[in-house]
Amino acid sequence: MIGRLNHVAIAVRDIAKASEVYRRTLGASVSAVVAQPAHGVNTVFITLPNTKIELLEPLGSDSPIAKFLERNPDGGIHHVCYEVDDILAARDRLRAEGARVLGDGTPKIGAHDKPVLFLHPKDFCGTLVELEQA
Ligand code: CO
């Protein structure tokens, strides 16, 4: 059911510093910072030949990644995002398999203006999984 790896998201405390690590030290193609107030994060996308890295920095006081950074003060891998052809069909199949879809199961519009859902890490090998409609 899942298709391509769309991106790996890394939570960071300082997105400017993290961008420089990817731009200068790793020699990658790094986007400008984009604020996503509806999601409580600032984002940067790093384009690699086969996938992307999404840097996430907390934005605002109730950012969904604030707790993660409390537990992981150096930052760390926050989620992986897989593409699916039909996000509602994927949701229904996963629920039928007993997997937990976060929130009320209604897809939200994600950072790429496409519908996304998140799946409970306890059902997926300890990893928060984002599904994005391809
Ligand atoms: Co993501």
Tab-separated table of N, CA and C and ligand atoms in Angstrom:
chain	number	residue	atom	x	y	z
A	1	MET	N	0.816	-1.207	0.000
A	1	MET	CA	0.000	0.000	0.000
A	1	MET	C	0.855	1.264	0.000
A	2	ILE	N	1.851	1.335	0.914
A	2	ILE	CA	2.645	2.566	0.936
A	2	ILE	C	3.558	2.614	-0.279
A	3	GLY	N	3.807	3.840	-0.713
A	3	GLY	CA	4.663	4.046	-1.880
A	3	GLY	C	5.996	4.651	-1.480
A	4	ARG	N	6.374	5.716	-2.148
A	4	ARG	CA	7.686	6.328	-1.933
A	4	ARG	C	7.807	6.936	-0.540
A	5	LEU	N	9.058	6.970	-0.070
A	5	LEU	CA	9.379	7.744	1.126
A	5	LEU	C	9.376	9.209	0.703
A	6	ASN	N	8.407	9.984	1.201
A	6	ASN	CA	8.334	11.390	0.801
A	6	ASN	C	9.368	12.225	1.535
A	7	HIS	N	9.451	12.037	2.860
A	7	HIS	CA	10.491	12.737	3.619
A	7	HIS	C	10.709	12.103	4.980
A	8	VAL	N	11.853	12.443	5.554
A	8	VAL	CA	12.156	12.142	6.951
A	8	VAL	C	12.191	13.485	7.656
A	9	ALA	N	11.455	13.624	8.768
A	9	ALA	CA	11.391	14.900	9.483
A	9	ALA	C	12.291	14.856	10.711
A	10	ILE	N	13.079	15.912	10.880
A	10	ILE	CA	14.006	16.030	12.003
A	10	ILE	C	13.624	17.276	12.789
A	11	ALA	N	13.331	17.092	14.070
A	11	ALA	CA	13.010	18.228	14.944
A	11	ALA	C	14.312	18.851	15.426
A	12	VAL	N	14.360	20.187	15.394
A	12	VAL	CA	15.575	20.904	15.805
A	12	VAL	C	15.177	22.098	16.671
A	13	ARG	N	16.110	22.537	17.497
A	13	ARG	CA	15.859	23.728	18.304
A	13	ARG	C	16.090	25.003	17.511
A	14	ASP	N	17.078	24.974	16.621
A	14	ASP	CA	17.498	26.183	15.902
A	14	ASP	C	17.574	25.849	14.407
A	15	ILE	N	16.541	26.257	13.679
A	15	ILE	CA	16.438	25.825	12.282
A	15	ILE	C	17.477	26.519	11.399
A	16	ALA	N	17.922	27.709	11.785
A	16	ALA	CA	18.965	28.389	10.995
A	16	ALA	C	20.288	27.627	11.108
A	17	LYS	N	20.588	27.230	12.332
A	17	LYS	CA	21.819	26.459	12.564
A	17	LYS	C	21.751	25.115	11.834
A	18	ALA	N	20.606	24.455	11.957
A	18	ALA	CA	20.438	23.142	11.320
A	18	ALA	C	20.523	23.266	9.800
A	19	SER	N	19.966	24.349	9.254
A	19	SER	CA	20.031	24.567	7.805
A	19	SER	C	21.485	24.698	7.349
A	20	GLU	N	22.288	25.381	8.162
A	20	GLU	CA	23.696	25.552	7.811
A	20	GLU	C	24.448	24.229	7.831
A	21	VAL	N	24.087	23.355	8.771
A	21	VAL	CA	24.719	22.027	8.815
A	21	VAL	C	24.460	21.302	7.497
A	22	TYR	N	23.201	21.367	7.037
A	22	TYR	CA	22.875	20.660	5.798
A	22	TYR	C	23.452	21.373	4.575
A	23	ARG	N	23.429	22.717	4.582
A	23	ARG	CA	23.909	23.462	3.425
A	23	ARG	C	25.436	23.389	3.327
A	24	ARG	N	26.090	23.743	4.416
A	24	ARG	CA	27.542	23.888	4.368
A	24	ARG	C	28.270	22.574	4.604
A	25	THR	N	27.937	21.911	5.716
A	25	THR	CA	28.704	20.710	6.072
A	25	THR	C	28.361	19.552	5.141
A	26	LEU	N	27.071	19.384	4.856
A	26	LEU	CA	26.645	18.236	4.049
A	26	LEU	C	26.467	18.585	2.575
A	27	GLY	N	26.523	19.881	2.231
A	27	GLY	CA	26.475	20.272	0.821
A	27	GLY	C	25.146	20.003	0.143
A	28	ALA	N	24.047	20.152	0.876
A	28	ALA	CA	22.728	19.841	0.321
A	28	ALA	C	22.027	21.108	-0.162
A	29	SER	N	20.969	20.895	-0.938
A	29	SER	CA	20.128	21.986	-1.435
A	29	SER	C	19.023	22.253	-0.409
A	30	VAL	N	19.074	23.445	0.211
A	30	VAL	CA	18.253	23.746	1.377
A	30	VAL	C	17.312	24.906	1.055
A	31	SER	N	16.027	24.771	1.373
A	31	SER	CA	15.048	25.825	1.105
A	31	SER	C	15.145	26.934	2.152
A	32	ALA	N	14.434	28.016	1.908
A	32	ALA	CA	14.266	29.054	2.931
A	32	ALA	C	13.349	28.520	4.034
A	33	VAL	N	13.334	29.218	5.153
A	33	VAL	CA	12.444	28.836	6.256
A	33	VAL	C	11.023	29.267	5.911
A	34	VAL	N	10.084	28.349	6.084
A	34	VAL	CA	8.670	28.659	5.865
A	34	VAL	C	7.926	28.455	7.183
A	35	ALA	N	7.244	29.498	7.648
A	35	ALA	CA	6.449	29.392	8.867
A	35	ALA	C	5.134	28.694	8.549
A	36	GLN	N	4.752	27.747	9.413
A	36	GLN	CA	3.475	27.033	9.246
A	36	GLN	C	2.687	27.208	10.537
A	37	PRO	N	2.142	28.416	10.736
A	37	PRO	CA	1.472	28.697	12.017
A	37	PRO	C	0.350	27.716	12.343
A	38	ALA	N	-0.356	27.222	11.331
A	38	ALA	CA	-1.457	26.286	11.592
A	38	ALA	C	-0.933	24.974	12.185
A	39	HIS	N	0.346	24.665	11.942
A	39	HIS	CA	0.932	23.419	12.445
A	39	HIS	C	1.884	23.657	13.616
A	40	GLY	N	2.099	24.922	13.993
A	40	GLY	CA	2.977	25.216	15.121
A	40	GLY	C	4.447	24.941	14.871
A	41	VAL	N	4.862	25.046	13.617
A	41	VAL	CA	6.274	24.781	13.297
A	41	VAL	C	6.774	25.724	12.199
A	42	ASN	N	8.096	25.949	12.221
A	42	ASN	CA	8.800	26.485	11.056
A	42	ASN	C	9.409	25.299	10.333
A	43	THR	N	9.402	25.345	9.007
A	43	THR	CA	9.927	24.206	8.258
A	43	THR	C	10.978	24.652	7.248
A	44	VAL	N	11.898	23.738	6.993
A	44	VAL	CA	12.868	23.872	5.901
A	44	VAL	C	12.873	22.531	5.194
A	45	PHE	N	12.888	22.562	3.867
A	45	PHE	CA	12.986	21.307	3.124
A	45	PHE	C	14.336	21.207	2.447
A	46	ILE	N	14.923	20.035	2.574
A	46	ILE	CA	16.215	19.736	1.970
A	46	ILE	C	15.951	18.689	0.905
A	47	THR	N	16.277	19.039	-0.321
A	47	THR	CA	15.979	18.146	-1.427
A	47	THR	C	17.184	17.271	-1.723
A	48	LEU	N	16.978	15.972	-1.619
A	48	LEU	CA	18.006	14.992	-1.962
A	48	LEU	C	17.578	14.319	-3.257
A	49	PRO	N	18.490	13.618	-3.936
A	49	PRO	CA	18.104	13.013	-5.218
A	49	PRO	C	16.918	12.064	-5.105
A	50	ASN	N	16.764	11.362	-3.984
A	50	ASN	CA	15.702	10.359	-3.912
A	50	ASN	C	14.614	10.655	-2.893
A	51	THR	N	14.790	11.669	-2.070
A	51	THR	CA	13.758	11.991	-1.082
A	51	THR	C	14.030	13.378	-0.515
A	52	LYS	N	13.359	13.730	0.564
A	52	LYS	CA	13.571	15.032	1.199
A	52	LYS	C	13.793	14.849	2.695
A	53	ILE	N	14.434	15.832	3.279
A	53	ILE	CA	14.519	15.945	4.736
A	53	ILE	C	13.720	17.189	5.100
A	54	GLU	N	12.894	17.073	6.119
A	54	GLU	CA	12.091	18.200	6.600
A	54	GLU	C	12.628	18.584	7.973
A	55	LEU	N	13.160	19.801	8.106
A	55	LEU	CA	13.575	20.275	9.425
A	55	LEU	C	12.389	20.979	10.060
A	56	LEU	N	12.144	20.694	11.327
A	56	LEU	CA	11.021	21.277	12.062
A	56	LEU	C	11.551	22.003	13.290
A	57	GLU	N	11.138	23.236	13.446
A	57	GLU	CA	11.493	24.033	14.630
A	57	GLU	C	10.180	24.502	15.264
A	58	PRO	N	10.087	24.488	16.588
A	58	PRO	CA	8.844	24.931	17.228
A	58	PRO	C	8.503	26.373	16.863
A	59	LEU	N	7.215	26.623	16.663
A	59	LEU	CA	6.714	27.978	16.398
A	59	LEU	C	5.528	28.195	17.338
A	60	GLY	N	5.639	29.192	18.190
A	60	GLY	CA	4.559	29.455	19.134
A	60	GLY	C	4.715	28.638	20.404
A	61	SER	N	3.824	28.884	21.356
A	61	SER	CA	4.005	28.322	22.699
A	61	SER	C	3.482	26.892	22.824
A	62	ASP	N	2.533	26.482	21.964
A	62	ASP	CA	1.999	25.117	22.105
A	62	ASP	C	2.317	24.277	20.870
A	63	SER	N	3.592	24.361	20.459
A	63	SER	CA	4.020	23.599	19.281
A	63	SER	C	3.929	22.102	19.549
A	64	PRO	N	3.453	21.323	18.568
A	64	PRO	CA	3.370	19.870	18.761
A	64	PRO	C	4.734	19.198	18.913
A	65	ILE	N	5.824	19.895	18.573
A	65	ILE	CA	7.138	19.256	18.720
A	65	ILE	C	7.889	19.721	19.973
A	66	ALA	N	7.250	20.580	20.786
A	66	ALA	CA	7.941	21.098	21.981
A	66	ALA	C	8.308	19.963	22.945
A	67	LYS	N	7.375	19.058	23.182
A	67	LYS	CA	7.631	17.949	24.120
A	67	LYS	C	8.733	17.032	23.601
A	68	PHE	N	8.698	16.788	22.306
A	68	PHE	CA	9.728	15.938	21.691
A	68	PHE	C	11.114	16.527	21.942
A	69	LEU	N	11.232	17.852	21.811
A	69	LEU	CA	12.540	18.485	22.009
A	69	LEU	C	12.934	18.533	23.486
A	70	GLU	N	11.937	18.512	24.373
A	70	GLU	CA	12.274	18.393	25.799
A	70	GLU	C	12.929	17.045	26.065
A	71	ARG	N	12.379	16.012	25.422
A	71	ARG	CA	12.934	14.658	25.609
A	71	ARG	C	14.209	14.449	24.817
A	72	ASN	N	14.354	15.198	23.726
A	72	ASN	CA	15.511	15.044	22.827
A	72	ASN	C	16.154	16.412	22.618
A	73	PRO	N	16.902	16.887	23.609
A	73	PRO	CA	17.401	18.276	23.553
A	73	PRO	C	18.338	18.550	22.375
A	74	ASP	N	18.951	17.522	21.813
A	74	ASP	CA	19.821	17.744	20.647
A	74	ASP	C	19.047	17.669	19.333
A	75	GLY	N	17.733	17.472	19.412
A	75	GLY	CA	16.944	17.233	18.213
A	75	GLY	C	16.950	15.751	17.888
A	76	GLY	N	16.241	15.376	16.832
A	76	GLY	CA	16.216	13.962	16.449
A	76	GLY	C	15.152	13.690	15.411
A	77	ILE	N	15.153	12.452	14.919
A	77	ILE	CA	14.167	12.066	13.909
A	77	ILE	C	12.787	12.057	14.548
A	78	HIS	N	11.867	12.813	13.973
A	78	HIS	CA	10.537	12.981	14.537
A	78	HIS	C	9.506	12.083	13.854
A	79	HIS	N	9.529	12.011	12.532
A	79	HIS	CA	8.616	11.115	11.822
A	79	HIS	C	9.137	10.805	10.426
A	80	VAL	N	8.552	9.764	9.847
A	80	VAL	CA	8.817	9.457	8.443
A	80	VAL	C	7.504	9.605	7.692
A	81	CYS	N	7.578	10.025	6.437
A	81	CYS	CA	6.362	10.253	5.648
A	81	CYS	C	6.369	9.381	4.403
A	82	TYR	N	5.345	8.534	4.307
A	82	TYR	CA	5.179	7.655	3.153
A	82	TYR	C	4.027	8.151	2.295
A	83	GLU	N	4.185	8.013	1.004
A	83	GLU	CA	3.105	8.404	0.089
A	83	GLU	C	2.124	7.254	-0.092
A	84	VAL	N	0.854	7.615	-0.200
A	84	VAL	CA	-0.193	6.642	-0.541
A	84	VAL	C	-1.035	7.240	-1.671
A	85	ASP	N	-1.603	6.367	-2.489
A	85	ASP	CA	-2.401	6.851	-3.623
A	85	ASP	C	-3.736	7.428	-3.166
A	86	ASP	N	-4.329	6.803	-2.151
A	86	ASP	CA	-5.670	7.198	-1.710
A	86	ASP	C	-5.669	7.218	-0.191
A	87	ILE	N	-5.635	8.397	0.399
A	87	ILE	CA	-5.422	8.497	1.845
A	87	ILE	C	-6.628	7.983	2.635
A	88	LEU	N	-7.818	8.134	2.113
A	88	LEU	CA	-8.993	7.638	2.840
A	88	LEU	C	-9.059	6.109	2.795
A	89	ALA	N	-8.720	5.540	1.650
A	89	ALA	CA	-8.680	4.077	1.551
A	89	ALA	C	-7.584	3.528	2.470
A	90	ALA	N	-6.445	4.240	2.537
A	90	ALA	CA	-5.348	3.808	3.413
A	90	ALA	C	-5.791	3.864	4.872
A	91	ARG	N	-6.449	4.949	5.258
A	91	ARG	CA	-6.937	5.090	6.630
A	91	ARG	C	-7.885	3.944	6.996
A	92	ASP	N	-8.823	3.650	6.111
A	92	ASP	CA	-9.808	2.612	6.408
A	92	ASP	C	-9.145	1.241	6.519
A	93	ARG	N	-8.195	0.978	5.648
A	93	ARG	CA	-7.488	-0.303	5.706
A	93	ARG	C	-6.708	-0.425	7.012
A	94	LEU	N	-6.016	0.667	7.409
A	94	LEU	CA	-5.209	0.630	8.633
A	94	LEU	C	-6.092	0.434	9.862
A	95	ARG	N	-7.213	1.115	9.885
A	95	ARG	CA	-8.135	0.947	11.017
A	95	ARG	C	-8.651	-0.486	11.074
A	96	ALA	N	-8.959	-1.049	9.916
A	96	ALA	CA	-9.436	-2.430	9.881
A	96	ALA	C	-8.366	-3.386	10.392
A	97	GLU	N	-7.094	-3.009	10.229
A	97	GLU	CA	-5.976	-3.817	10.729
A	97	GLU	C	-5.721	-3.572	12.214
A	98	GLY	N	-6.458	-2.621	12.806
A	98	GLY	CA	-6.306	-2.353	14.232
A	98	GLY	C	-5.320	-1.246	14.555
A	99	ALA	N	-4.809	-0.555	13.547
A	99	ALA	CA	-3.847	0.525	13.787
A	99	ALA	C	-4.581	1.793	14.200
A	100	ARG	N	-3.906	2.595	15.030
A	100	ARG	CA	-4.502	3.843	15.503
A	100	ARG	C	-4.100	5.014	14.614
A	101	VAL	N	-5.115	5.699	14.108
A	101	VAL	CA	-4.895	6.924	13.338
A	101	VAL	C	-5.076	8.075	14.319
A	102	LEU	N	-4.138	9.017	14.349
A	102	LEU	CA	-4.207	10.111	15.322
A	102	LEU	C	-5.298	11.116	14.944
A	103	GLY	N	-5.782	11.835	15.956
A	103	GLY	CA	-6.847	12.799	15.739
A	103	GLY	C	-8.153	12.096	15.436
A	104	ASP	N	-9.038	12.768	14.718
A	104	ASP	CA	-10.341	12.159	14.427
A	104	ASP	C	-10.332	11.396	13.102
A	105	GLY	N	-9.168	11.283	12.476
A	105	GLY	CA	-9.060	10.498	11.253
A	105	GLY	C	-9.373	11.279	9.998
A	106	THR	N	-9.680	12.569	10.174
A	106	THR	CA	-9.910	13.410	9.002
A	106	THR	C	-8.557	13.960	8.537
A	107	PRO	N	-8.179	13.724	7.273
A	107	PRO	CA	-6.876	14.235	6.817
A	107	PRO	C	-6.799	15.756	6.946
A	108	LYS	N	-5.602	16.244	7.330
A	108	LYS	CA	-5.346	17.677	7.357
A	108	LYS	C	-4.472	18.024	6.162
A	109	ILE	N	-4.454	19.303	5.839
A	109	ILE	CA	-3.585	19.732	4.748
A	109	ILE	C	-2.184	19.969	5.321
A	110	GLY	N	-1.216	19.225	4.801
A	110	GLY	CA	0.135	19.259	5.350
A	110	GLY	C	1.009	20.323	4.703
A	111	ALA	N	2.292	20.211	4.964
A	111	ALA	CA	3.261	21.222	4.531
A	111	ALA	C	3.369	21.336	3.006
A	112	HIS	N	2.937	20.304	2.279
A	112	HIS	CA	3.013	20.368	0.811
A	112	HIS	C	1.652	20.610	0.186
A	113	ASP	N	0.701	21.128	0.992
A	113	ASP	CA	-0.652	21.381	0.499
A	113	ASP	C	-1.343	20.112	0.021
A	114	LYS	N	-0.989	18.989	0.642
A	114	LYS	CA	-1.654	17.726	0.310
A	114	LYS	C	-2.213	17.123	1.593
A	115	PRO	N	-3.270	16.299	1.484
A	115	PRO	CA	-3.865	15.711	2.685
A	115	PRO	C	-2.886	14.745	3.373
A	116	VAL	N	-2.813	14.873	4.701
A	116	VAL	CA	-1.932	13.997	5.484
A	116	VAL	C	-2.672	13.463	6.705
A	117	LEU	N	-2.194	12.322	7.192
A	117	LEU	CA	-2.648	11.712	8.443
A	117	LEU	C	-1.424	11.223	9.197
A	118	PHE	N	-1.552	11.141	10.517
A	118	PHE	CA	-0.466	10.582	11.324
A	118	PHE	C	-0.943	9.312	12.015
A	119	LEU	N	-0.019	8.348	12.142
A	119	LEU	CA	-0.330	7.042	12.728
A	119	LEU	C	0.433	6.873	14.033
A	120	HIS	N	-0.184	6.185	14.981
A	120	HIS	CA	0.386	6.068	16.322
A	120	HIS	C	1.721	5.313	16.305
A	121	PRO	N	2.761	5.888	16.925
A	121	PRO	CA	4.074	5.229	16.916
A	121	PRO	C	4.058	3.835	17.542
A	122	LYS	N	3.187	3.616	18.526
A	122	LYS	CA	3.180	2.302	19.179
A	122	LYS	C	2.746	1.187	18.219
A	123	ASP	N	2.029	1.546	17.178
A	123	ASP	CA	1.594	0.535	16.204
A	123	ASP	C	2.593	0.376	15.051
A	124	PHE	N	3.628	1.221	15.016
A	124	PHE	CA	4.551	1.203	13.872
A	124	PHE	C	6.007	1.249	14.325
A	125	CYS	N	6.344	0.273	15.156
A	125	CYS	CA	7.749	0.045	15.502
A	125	CYS	C	8.378	1.251	16.198
A	126	GLY	N	7.551	1.986	16.948
A	126	GLY	CA	8.094	3.108	17.703
A	126	GLY	C	8.362	4.348	16.887
A	127	THR	N	7.816	4.393	15.680
A	127	THR	CA	8.063	5.540	14.800
A	127	THR	C	6.747	6.219	14.438
A	128	LEU	N	6.690	7.519	14.648
A	128	LEU	CA	5.537	8.284	14.187
A	128	LEU	C	5.554	8.276	12.653
A	129	VAL	N	4.419	7.884	12.061
A	129	VAL	CA	4.337	7.773	10.605
A	129	VAL	C	3.322	8.788	10.086
A	130	GLU	N	3.742	9.542	9.080
A	130	GLU	CA	2.848	10.449	8.367
A	130	GLU	C	2.529	9.798	7.024
A	131	LEU	N	1.263	9.833	6.650
A	131	LEU	CA	0.878	9.389	5.300
A	131	LEU	C	0.490	10.621	4.519
A	132	GLU	N	0.956	10.722	3.303
A	132	GLU	CA	0.612	11.864	2.444
A	132	GLU	C	0.045	11.338	1.135
A	133	GLN	N	-1.063	11.940	0.749
A	133	GLN	CA	-1.647	11.562	-0.534
A	133	GLN	C	-0.681	11.956	-1.650
A	134	ALA	N	-0.338	11.012	-2.511
A	134	ALA	CA	0.670	11.273	-3.548
A	134	ALA	C	0.117	12.209	-4.612
B	1	CO	CO	6.175	15.631	7.644
